[in-house]
Amino acid sequence: MKYLAHVTTIAALATGCLAQAGESESEELEQGVSTTYVDILDFQHTDQLAWYDLIRSLDTQFNNECGDTFCEGDWSNIHALTFSCSVSSKAGSVRDCVWTFAAAQVQVDPRNAAILVNAPTFQCPIKMKTTAVKLQKLLNEADDKLRAPLPGAPSINEQLSDCFDNPIGATPGTLSTTGSLSYVSANDYYTSAAGIDRWYAAKRALVAGFDRVCGDTFCSGDFGDLQAMDFTCAITKSTGNIKSCMWTFGGSWHLVPEHGGMQAITSQTFRCNVPVKGTLSKLIDTLTAPGSDTAVNRILPGTTATAYEALLGCLP
């Protein structure tokens, strides 16, 4: 009987070892050629609403802190687009995470009123060794989500540190060297605090109007994360008349291949001409006037069209 007890104990230990080996082997197979992958949102154990809330929290923290961190560099208005991950379809092992961003440097040529836009995107890989469920739990419980250490990898904030040194699709412009200095950006036209505040209130009204309509219009297509970035106008300094206006947007979309799991990402910016005739003051009055209609749906000075209609032929 003692011999049988020993045999039983050894068998139990062997079974435990085999189970552990099986689990380890299973984890290795998760990266094998037979493994299939899905977007983390499509993984069966992902709480989609909680994931969306988590991503909004990450975006908000990044946007709140960017002015004192990454946006102090070459790109002063970086916008977060989408944080996405691919995971194995069975165990949810994280295969590939990428956070996309867009930025815009916009200036008005003071000699010919041309609006020069340098608007690249950034695709920032975020490495980690974990599962979808554990990742969501870790970040949800973290007070500082950007700086929370990731399993087997540095924090998101640390991994972003070099990404913004590698813009995709940057197109720096060249200013004219001939002609008089007759034009200025609307951002620089006013010198009084009141005038500056009025202009930025008009820009905020445009962005708020775009955000309100985007979900049912432009953001219902492939580029579901479209972000309104810089809106500016070229202004004649002596008269305040508008020469032209341009609105810049950024967006991305992510595709997870079933085999391999490395995301195929398209990130892009869009430069949209917005026709306006008249003075900058008149444009501001139009965009900020009280009313139930949003700024993007108001007829622009000197035209019969709205900013929304101007975007129809520009955004995807």
mmCIF file of C-alpha atoms in Angstrom:
data_model
loop_
_atom_site.group_PDB
_atom_site.id
_atom_site.type_symbol
_atom_site.label_atom_id
_atom_site.label_comp_id
_atom_site.label_asym_id
_atom_site.label_seq_id
_atom_site.Cartn_x
_atom_site.Cartn_y
_atom_site.Cartn_z
ATOM 1 C CA MET A 1 0.000 0.000 0.000
ATOM 2 C CA LYS A 2 2.876 2.354 0.785
ATOM 3 C CA TYR A 3 4.333 1.548 -2.621
ATOM 4 C CA LEU A 4 0.991 2.301 -4.267
ATOM 5 C CA ALA A 5 0.776 5.598 -2.394
ATOM 6 C CA HIS A 6 4.211 6.590 -3.667
ATOM 7 C CA VAL A 7 3.230 5.666 -7.204
ATOM 8 C CA THR A 8 0.040 7.710 -6.886
ATOM 9 C CA THR A 9 1.974 10.727 -5.580
ATOM 10 C CA ILE A 10 4.529 10.486 -8.369
ATOM 11 C CA ALA A 11 1.754 10.167 -10.926
ATOM 12 C CA ALA A 12 0.044 13.252 -9.531
ATOM 13 C CA LEU A 13 3.262 15.233 -9.649
ATOM 14 C CA ALA A 14 3.882 14.068 -13.187
ATOM 15 C CA THR A 15 0.376 15.095 -14.164
ATOM 16 C CA GLY A 16 0.982 18.567 -12.696
ATOM 17 C CA CYS A 17 4.253 18.895 -14.567
ATOM 18 C CA LEU A 18 2.599 17.797 -17.783
ATOM 19 C CA ALA A 19 -0.166 20.343 -17.236
ATOM 20 C CA GLN A 20 2.368 23.128 -16.720
ATOM 21 C CA ALA A 21 4.286 21.973 -19.761
ATOM 22 C CA GLY A 22 1.052 21.922 -21.728
ATOM 23 C CA GLU A 23 0.250 25.475 -20.688
ATOM 24 C CA SER A 24 3.741 26.607 -21.663
ATOM 25 C CA GLU A 25 3.505 24.784 -24.970
ATOM 26 C CA SER A 26 0.092 26.327 -25.569
ATOM 27 C CA GLU A 27 1.543 29.800 -25.035
ATOM 28 C CA GLU A 28 4.297 29.050 -27.530
ATOM 29 C CA LEU A 29 1.760 27.784 -30.053
ATOM 30 C CA GLU A 30 -0.075 31.087 -29.682
ATOM 31 C CA GLN A 31 2.718 32.612 -31.748
ATOM 32 C CA GLY A 32 2.855 29.703 -34.185
ATOM 33 C CA VAL A 33 1.838 29.532 -37.825
ATOM 34 C CA SER A 34 -1.506 27.934 -36.944
ATOM 35 C CA THR A 35 -2.529 30.802 -34.678
ATOM 36 C CA THR A 36 -5.167 33.216 -35.895
ATOM 37 C CA TYR A 37 -5.526 36.803 -34.742
ATOM 38 C CA VAL A 38 -8.286 39.343 -34.245
ATOM 39 C CA ASP A 39 -8.632 42.963 -33.273
ATOM 40 C CA ILE A 40 -8.726 43.258 -29.498
ATOM 41 C CA LEU A 41 -12.238 44.685 -29.851
ATOM 42 C CA ASP A 42 -13.354 41.448 -31.508
ATOM 43 C CA PHE A 43 -11.798 39.172 -28.894
ATOM 44 C CA GLN A 44 -14.542 37.245 -27.104
ATOM 45 C CA HIS A 45 -13.480 38.296 -23.598
ATOM 46 C CA THR A 46 -12.990 42.009 -24.309
ATOM 47 C CA ASP A 47 -15.477 44.356 -22.693
ATOM 48 C CA GLN A 48 -15.900 46.678 -25.673
ATOM 49 C CA LEU A 49 -17.495 49.574 -23.813
ATOM 50 C CA ALA A 50 -14.798 49.431 -21.142
ATOM 51 C CA TRP A 51 -12.109 49.306 -23.838
ATOM 52 C CA TYR A 52 -13.512 52.404 -25.548
ATOM 53 C CA ASP A 53 -13.616 54.190 -22.184
ATOM 54 C CA LEU A 54 -10.019 53.162 -21.551
ATOM 55 C CA ILE A 55 -8.849 54.516 -24.906
ATOM 56 C CA ARG A 56 -10.678 57.796 -24.292
ATOM 57 C CA SER A 57 -8.880 58.051 -20.955
ATOM 58 C CA LEU A 58 -5.523 57.487 -22.646
ATOM 59 C CA ASP A 59 -6.330 60.089 -25.311
ATOM 60 C CA THR A 60 -7.441 62.615 -22.697
ATOM 61 C CA GLN A 61 -4.336 62.144 -20.581
ATOM 62 C CA PHE A 62 -2.085 62.458 -23.622
ATOM 63 C CA ASN A 63 -3.842 65.600 -24.854
ATOM 64 C CA ASN A 64 -3.755 67.191 -21.390
ATOM 65 C CA GLU A 65 -0.043 66.538 -20.942
ATOM 66 C CA CYS A 66 1.268 66.953 -24.475
ATOM 67 C CA GLY A 67 1.833 70.706 -24.205
ATOM 68 C CA ASP A 68 4.399 70.146 -21.458
ATOM 69 C CA THR A 69 5.969 67.019 -22.953
ATOM 70 C CA PHE A 70 5.949 65.760 -26.541
ATOM 71 C CA CYS A 71 4.306 68.903 -27.961
ATOM 72 C CA GLU A 72 7.258 71.008 -26.800
ATOM 73 C CA GLY A 73 9.317 69.562 -29.651
ATOM 74 C CA ASP A 74 9.052 69.995 -33.412
ATOM 75 C CA TRP A 75 5.297 69.324 -33.397
ATOM 76 C CA SER A 76 3.233 71.549 -31.127
ATOM 77 C CA ASN A 77 -0.239 70.141 -31.798
ATOM 78 C CA ILE A 78 -0.019 66.351 -31.854
ATOM 79 C CA HIS A 79 -3.438 64.686 -31.864
ATOM 80 C CA ALA A 80 -4.047 61.132 -30.635
ATOM 81 C CA LEU A 81 -5.946 59.027 -33.186
ATOM 82 C CA THR A 82 -6.317 55.330 -32.271
ATOM 83 C CA PHE A 83 -4.660 52.912 -29.855
ATOM 84 C CA SER A 84 -5.248 49.426 -31.251
ATOM 85 C CA CYS A 85 -3.991 45.908 -30.612
ATOM 86 C CA SER A 86 -4.135 42.545 -32.321
ATOM 87 C CA VAL A 87 -4.489 39.470 -30.104
ATOM 88 C CA SER A 88 -4.620 35.722 -30.644
ATOM 89 C CA SER A 89 -8.186 34.600 -31.198
ATOM 90 C CA LYS A 90 -8.205 31.858 -28.534
ATOM 91 C CA ALA A 91 -6.101 32.994 -25.572
ATOM 92 C CA GLY A 92 -6.064 36.723 -26.300
ATOM 93 C CA SER A 93 -2.262 36.957 -26.217
ATOM 94 C CA VAL A 94 -1.228 40.434 -27.334
ATOM 95 C CA ARG A 95 0.603 40.279 -30.649
ATOM 96 C CA ASP A 96 0.872 43.892 -31.852
ATOM 97 C CA CYS A 97 -0.206 47.247 -30.389
ATOM 98 C CA VAL A 98 0.155 50.573 -32.195
ATOM 99 C CA TRP A 99 -0.933 54.083 -31.254
ATOM 100 C CA THR A 100 -1.449 56.437 -34.199
ATOM 101 C CA PHE A 101 -1.156 60.219 -34.074
ATOM 102 C CA ALA A 102 -1.312 63.185 -36.436
ATOM 103 C CA ALA A 103 0.122 66.692 -36.247
ATOM 104 C CA ALA A 104 0.080 69.863 -38.313
ATOM 105 C CA GLN A 105 2.478 72.768 -38.729
ATOM 106 C CA VAL A 106 0.656 75.523 -40.612
ATOM 107 C CA GLN A 107 2.036 78.874 -41.689
ATOM 108 C CA VAL A 108 0.956 81.642 -44.036
ATOM 109 C CA ASP A 109 3.489 82.948 -46.530
ATOM 110 C CA PRO A 110 3.630 86.686 -45.738
ATOM 111 C CA ARG A 111 4.498 87.536 -49.349
ATOM 112 C CA ASN A 112 1.932 85.611 -51.390
ATOM 113 C CA ALA A 113 -0.688 84.454 -48.825
ATOM 114 C CA ALA A 114 -0.107 80.758 -49.574
ATOM 115 C CA ILE A 115 -1.065 78.480 -46.680
ATOM 116 C CA LEU A 116 1.753 75.971 -46.160
ATOM 117 C CA VAL A 117 0.774 72.804 -44.316
ATOM 118 C CA ASN A 118 3.198 70.209 -42.993
ATOM 119 C CA ALA A 119 0.931 67.514 -41.579
ATOM 120 C CA PRO A 120 2.550 64.126 -40.921
ATOM 121 C CA THR A 121 1.275 61.120 -39.030
ATOM 122 C CA PHE A 122 2.992 58.860 -36.527
ATOM 123 C CA GLN A 123 2.601 55.117 -36.014
ATOM 124 C CA CYS A 124 3.995 54.283 -32.583
ATOM 125 C CA PRO A 125 4.458 50.590 -31.687
ATOM 126 C CA ILE A 126 3.753 49.767 -28.042
ATOM 127 C CA LYS A 127 5.390 46.499 -26.976
ATOM 128 C CA MET A 128 4.230 44.273 -24.119
ATOM 129 C CA LYS A 129 3.901 40.622 -23.093
ATOM 130 C CA THR A 130 0.415 40.057 -21.763
ATOM 131 C CA THR A 131 -3.143 39.194 -22.696
ATOM 132 C CA ALA A 132 -6.087 41.343 -23.692
ATOM 133 C CA VAL A 133 -7.881 40.811 -20.390
ATOM 134 C CA LYS A 134 -4.788 41.510 -18.280
ATOM 135 C CA LEU A 135 -3.900 44.611 -20.307
ATOM 136 C CA GLN A 136 -7.354 46.073 -19.879
ATOM 137 C CA LYS A 137 -7.333 45.330 -16.142
ATOM 138 C CA LEU A 138 -3.846 46.787 -15.654
ATOM 139 C CA LEU A 139 -4.586 50.077 -17.405
ATOM 140 C CA ASN A 140 -8.048 50.452 -15.902
ATOM 141 C CA GLU A 141 -6.594 50.163 -12.408
ATOM 142 C CA ALA A 142 -3.636 52.486 -13.076
ATOM 143 C CA ASP A 143 -3.926 56.066 -11.820
ATOM 144 C CA ASP A 144 -1.334 57.159 -14.393
ATOM 145 C CA LYS A 145 -2.098 55.056 -17.447
ATOM 146 C CA LEU A 146 0.665 56.501 -19.625
ATOM 147 C CA ARG A 147 3.364 55.745 -17.068
ATOM 148 C CA ALA A 148 2.157 52.408 -15.734
ATOM 149 C CA PRO A 149 4.846 49.745 -16.385
ATOM 150 C CA LEU A 150 3.688 47.223 -18.965
ATOM 151 C CA PRO A 151 4.354 43.481 -18.563
ATOM 152 C CA GLY A 152 7.760 42.745 -20.049
ATOM 153 C CA ALA A 153 8.156 46.282 -21.417
ATOM 154 C CA PRO A 154 8.523 49.951 -20.439
ATOM 155 C CA SER A 155 5.494 52.200 -19.988
ATOM 156 C CA ILE A 156 3.532 53.633 -22.907
ATOM 157 C CA ASN A 157 5.002 57.066 -22.188
ATOM 158 C CA GLU A 158 8.570 55.746 -22.386
ATOM 159 C CA GLN A 159 7.873 53.916 -25.638
ATOM 160 C CA LEU A 160 6.461 57.082 -27.212
ATOM 161 C CA SER A 161 9.642 59.049 -26.493
ATOM 162 C CA ASP A 162 11.318 58.335 -29.841
ATOM 163 C CA CYS A 163 8.242 57.943 -32.017
ATOM 164 C CA PHE A 164 7.661 61.639 -32.687
ATOM 165 C CA ASP A 165 11.158 61.924 -34.141
ATOM 166 C CA ASN A 166 9.958 59.797 -37.066
ATOM 167 C CA PRO A 167 7.101 61.582 -38.862
ATOM 168 C CA ILE A 168 5.429 59.835 -41.792
ATOM 169 C CA GLY A 169 4.647 61.986 -44.823
ATOM 170 C CA ALA A 170 6.157 65.260 -43.624
ATOM 171 C CA THR A 171 6.044 67.961 -46.326
ATOM 172 C CA PRO A 172 7.831 71.108 -45.134
ATOM 173 C CA GLY A 173 7.091 74.096 -47.353
ATOM 174 C CA THR A 174 9.301 76.901 -48.607
ATOM 175 C CA LEU A 175 8.436 80.552 -48.070
ATOM 176 C CA SER A 176 8.665 83.002 -50.945
ATOM 177 C CA THR A 177 11.604 85.413 -50.914
ATOM 178 C CA THR A 178 10.142 88.117 -53.155
ATOM 179 C CA GLY A 179 7.302 90.564 -52.626
ATOM 180 C CA SER A 180 6.121 92.724 -49.759
ATOM 181 C CA LEU A 181 5.143 91.351 -46.366
ATOM 182 C CA SER A 182 1.403 91.865 -46.830
ATOM 183 C CA TYR A 183 -0.227 88.788 -45.285
ATOM 184 C CA VAL A 184 -0.471 87.088 -41.934
ATOM 185 C CA SER A 185 -2.075 84.019 -40.400
ATOM 186 C CA ALA A 186 -5.386 84.587 -38.652
ATOM 187 C CA ASN A 187 -3.660 83.200 -35.568
ATOM 188 C CA ASP A 188 -1.378 86.247 -35.578
ATOM 189 C CA TYR A 189 -3.697 88.921 -36.952
ATOM 190 C CA TYR A 190 -5.075 90.197 -33.662
ATOM 191 C CA THR A 191 -2.796 91.770 -31.081
ATOM 192 C CA SER A 192 -5.345 92.409 -28.331
ATOM 193 C CA ALA A 193 -6.327 89.687 -25.887
ATOM 194 C CA ALA A 194 -9.987 90.211 -26.756
ATOM 195 C CA GLY A 195 -9.369 89.754 -30.477
ATOM 196 C CA ILE A 196 -7.251 86.656 -29.935
ATOM 197 C CA ASP A 197 -9.905 85.166 -27.657
ATOM 198 C CA ARG A 198 -12.626 85.770 -30.261
ATOM 199 C CA TRP A 199 -10.628 84.000 -32.964
ATOM 200 C CA TYR A 200 -9.883 80.965 -30.834
ATOM 201 C CA ALA A 201 -13.517 80.794 -29.739
ATOM 202 C CA ALA A 202 -14.476 80.619 -33.426
ATOM 203 C CA LYS A 203 -11.997 77.794 -34.001
ATOM 204 C CA ARG A 204 -13.332 75.871 -31.013
ATOM 205 C CA ALA A 205 -16.867 76.302 -32.339
ATOM 206 C CA LEU A 206 -15.842 74.770 -35.667
ATOM 207 C CA VAL A 207 -14.177 71.792 -33.988
ATOM 208 C CA ALA A 208 -17.157 71.242 -31.688
ATOM 209 C CA GLY A 209 -19.482 71.333 -34.682
ATOM 210 C CA PHE A 210 -17.351 68.843 -36.581
ATOM 211 C CA ASP A 211 -17.155 66.473 -33.610
ATOM 212 C CA ARG A 212 -20.928 66.622 -33.290
ATOM 213 C CA VAL A 213 -21.636 65.533 -36.865
ATOM 214 C CA CYS A 214 -18.638 63.303 -37.564
ATOM 215 C CA GLY A 215 -19.972 60.103 -36.010
ATOM 216 C CA ASP A 216 -22.881 59.901 -38.446
ATOM 217 C CA THR A 217 -20.991 61.225 -41.464
ATOM 218 C CA PHE A 218 -17.249 61.309 -42.090
ATOM 219 C CA CYS A 219 -16.343 59.097 -39.118
ATOM 220 C CA SER A 220 -18.693 56.307 -40.200
ATOM 221 C CA GLY A 221 -16.263 55.169 -42.924
ATOM 222 C CA ASP A 222 -12.786 53.657 -42.842
ATOM 223 C CA PHE A 223 -11.301 56.653 -41.023
ATOM 224 C CA GLY A 224 -13.482 56.410 -37.958
ATOM 225 C CA ASP A 225 -11.045 58.363 -35.784
ATOM 226 C CA LEU A 226 -10.877 61.589 -37.828
ATOM 227 C CA GLN A 227 -9.600 64.503 -35.775
ATOM 228 C CA ALA A 228 -9.983 68.172 -36.672
ATOM 229 C CA MET A 229 -6.587 69.800 -36.320
ATOM 230 C CA ASP A 230 -5.597 73.283 -37.461
ATOM 231 C CA PHE A 231 -8.021 75.735 -39.070
ATOM 232 C CA THR A 232 -6.397 78.911 -40.304
ATOM 233 C CA CYS A 233 -6.890 81.696 -42.816
ATOM 234 C CA ALA A 234 -4.507 83.935 -44.726
ATOM 235 C CA ILE A 235 -5.349 87.556 -43.914
ATOM 236 C CA THR A 236 -4.409 90.809 -45.660
ATOM 237 C CA LYS A 237 -2.766 92.774 -42.860
ATOM 238 C CA SER A 238 -3.939 96.201 -44.013
ATOM 239 C CA THR A 239 -7.646 95.369 -44.411
ATOM 240 C CA GLY A 240 -8.386 92.202 -42.452
ATOM 241 C CA ASN A 241 -9.799 90.598 -45.605
ATOM 242 C CA ILE A 242 -9.567 86.838 -45.944
ATOM 243 C CA LYS A 243 -7.542 85.525 -48.883
ATOM 244 C CA SER A 244 -8.164 81.833 -48.215
ATOM 245 C CA CYS A 245 -8.832 79.359 -45.393
ATOM 246 C CA MET A 246 -7.716 75.779 -44.856
ATOM 247 C CA TRP A 247 -8.738 73.106 -42.362
ATOM 248 C CA THR A 248 -6.423 70.161 -41.658
ATOM 249 C CA PHE A 249 -7.538 66.738 -40.403
ATOM 250 C CA GLY A 250 -5.865 63.487 -39.417
ATOM 251 C CA GLY A 251 -7.177 59.937 -39.361
ATOM 252 C CA SER A 252 -6.182 56.283 -39.466
ATOM 253 C CA TRP A 253 -7.582 52.809 -39.877
ATOM 254 C CA HIS A 254 -6.232 49.479 -38.690
ATOM 255 C CA LEU A 255 -6.623 46.024 -40.209
ATOM 256 C CA VAL A 256 -5.644 42.834 -38.369
ATOM 257 C CA PRO A 257 -4.681 39.992 -40.737
ATOM 258 C CA GLU A 258 -5.947 36.622 -39.577
ATOM 259 C CA HIS A 259 -2.504 35.077 -39.975
ATOM 260 C CA GLY A 260 0.613 36.772 -38.642
ATOM 261 C CA GLY A 261 -1.305 39.324 -36.619
ATOM 262 C CA MET A 262 0.867 42.357 -37.398
ATOM 263 C CA GLN A 263 -1.543 45.207 -38.079
ATOM 264 C CA ALA A 264 -1.777 46.839 -41.492
ATOM 265 C CA ILE A 265 -2.172 50.535 -40.700
ATOM 266 C CA THR A 266 -3.071 53.459 -42.913
ATOM 267 C CA SER A 267 -2.605 56.897 -41.352
ATOM 268 C CA GLN A 268 -3.278 60.029 -43.352
ATOM 269 C CA THR A 269 -3.848 63.768 -43.114
ATOM 270 C CA PHE A 270 -6.228 65.848 -45.210
ATOM 271 C CA ARG A 271 -5.924 69.501 -46.233
ATOM 272 C CA CYS A 272 -9.344 70.989 -46.964
ATOM 273 C CA ASN A 273 -9.908 74.374 -48.572
ATOM 274 C CA VAL A 274 -12.818 76.257 -46.987
ATOM 275 C CA PRO A 275 -14.013 79.111 -49.246
ATOM 276 C CA VAL A 276 -14.727 82.374 -47.407
ATOM 277 C CA LYS A 277 -15.009 85.968 -48.640
ATOM 278 C CA GLY A 278 -14.990 88.999 -46.379
ATOM 279 C CA THR A 279 -13.170 90.016 -43.239
ATOM 280 C CA LEU A 280 -11.874 87.843 -40.444
ATOM 281 C CA SER A 281 -14.144 89.693 -38.034
ATOM 282 C CA LYS A 282 -17.190 88.777 -40.110
ATOM 283 C CA LEU A 283 -16.169 85.117 -40.168
ATOM 284 C CA ILE A 284 -15.769 85.110 -36.395
ATOM 285 C CA ASP A 285 -19.195 86.697 -35.947
ATOM 286 C CA THR A 286 -20.744 84.016 -38.157
ATOM 287 C CA LEU A 287 -19.149 81.106 -36.333
ATOM 288 C CA THR A 288 -19.765 82.347 -32.793
ATOM 289 C CA ALA A 289 -23.250 83.858 -33.119
ATOM 290 C CA PRO A 290 -25.909 82.310 -30.856
ATOM 291 C CA GLY A 291 -28.118 79.728 -32.507
ATOM 292 C CA SER A 292 -29.220 76.123 -32.544
ATOM 293 C CA ASP A 293 -27.200 75.229 -35.648
ATOM 294 C CA THR A 294 -23.545 74.267 -35.267
ATOM 295 C CA ALA A 295 -20.723 76.380 -36.674
ATOM 296 C CA VAL A 296 -19.975 73.870 -39.439
ATOM 297 C CA ASN A 297 -23.531 74.161 -40.750
ATOM 298 C CA ARG A 298 -23.629 77.954 -41.065
ATOM 299 C CA ILE A 299 -23.373 79.718 -44.413
ATOM 300 C CA LEU A 300 -19.900 81.219 -44.622
ATOM 301 C CA PRO A 301 -19.462 84.932 -45.415
ATOM 302 C CA GLY A 302 -19.487 85.752 -49.118
ATOM 303 C CA THR A 303 -20.585 82.245 -50.140
ATOM 304 C CA THR A 304 -23.662 80.049 -50.342
ATOM 305 C CA ALA A 305 -21.981 77.051 -48.693
ATOM 306 C CA THR A 306 -21.115 75.830 -45.213
ATOM 307 C CA ALA A 307 -17.845 74.480 -43.844
ATOM 308 C CA TYR A 308 -19.494 71.052 -43.733
ATOM 309 C CA GLU A 309 -20.211 71.234 -47.463
ATOM 310 C CA ALA A 310 -16.619 72.275 -48.126
ATOM 311 C CA LEU A 311 -15.438 69.097 -46.404
ATOM 312 C CA LEU A 312 -17.613 66.782 -48.493
ATOM 313 C CA GLY A 313 -15.204 66.833 -51.410
ATOM 314 C CA CYS A 314 -12.116 66.592 -49.229
ATOM 315 C CA LEU A 315 -12.597 64.055 -46.438
ATOM 316 C CA PRO A 316 -13.053 60.354 -47.250
#
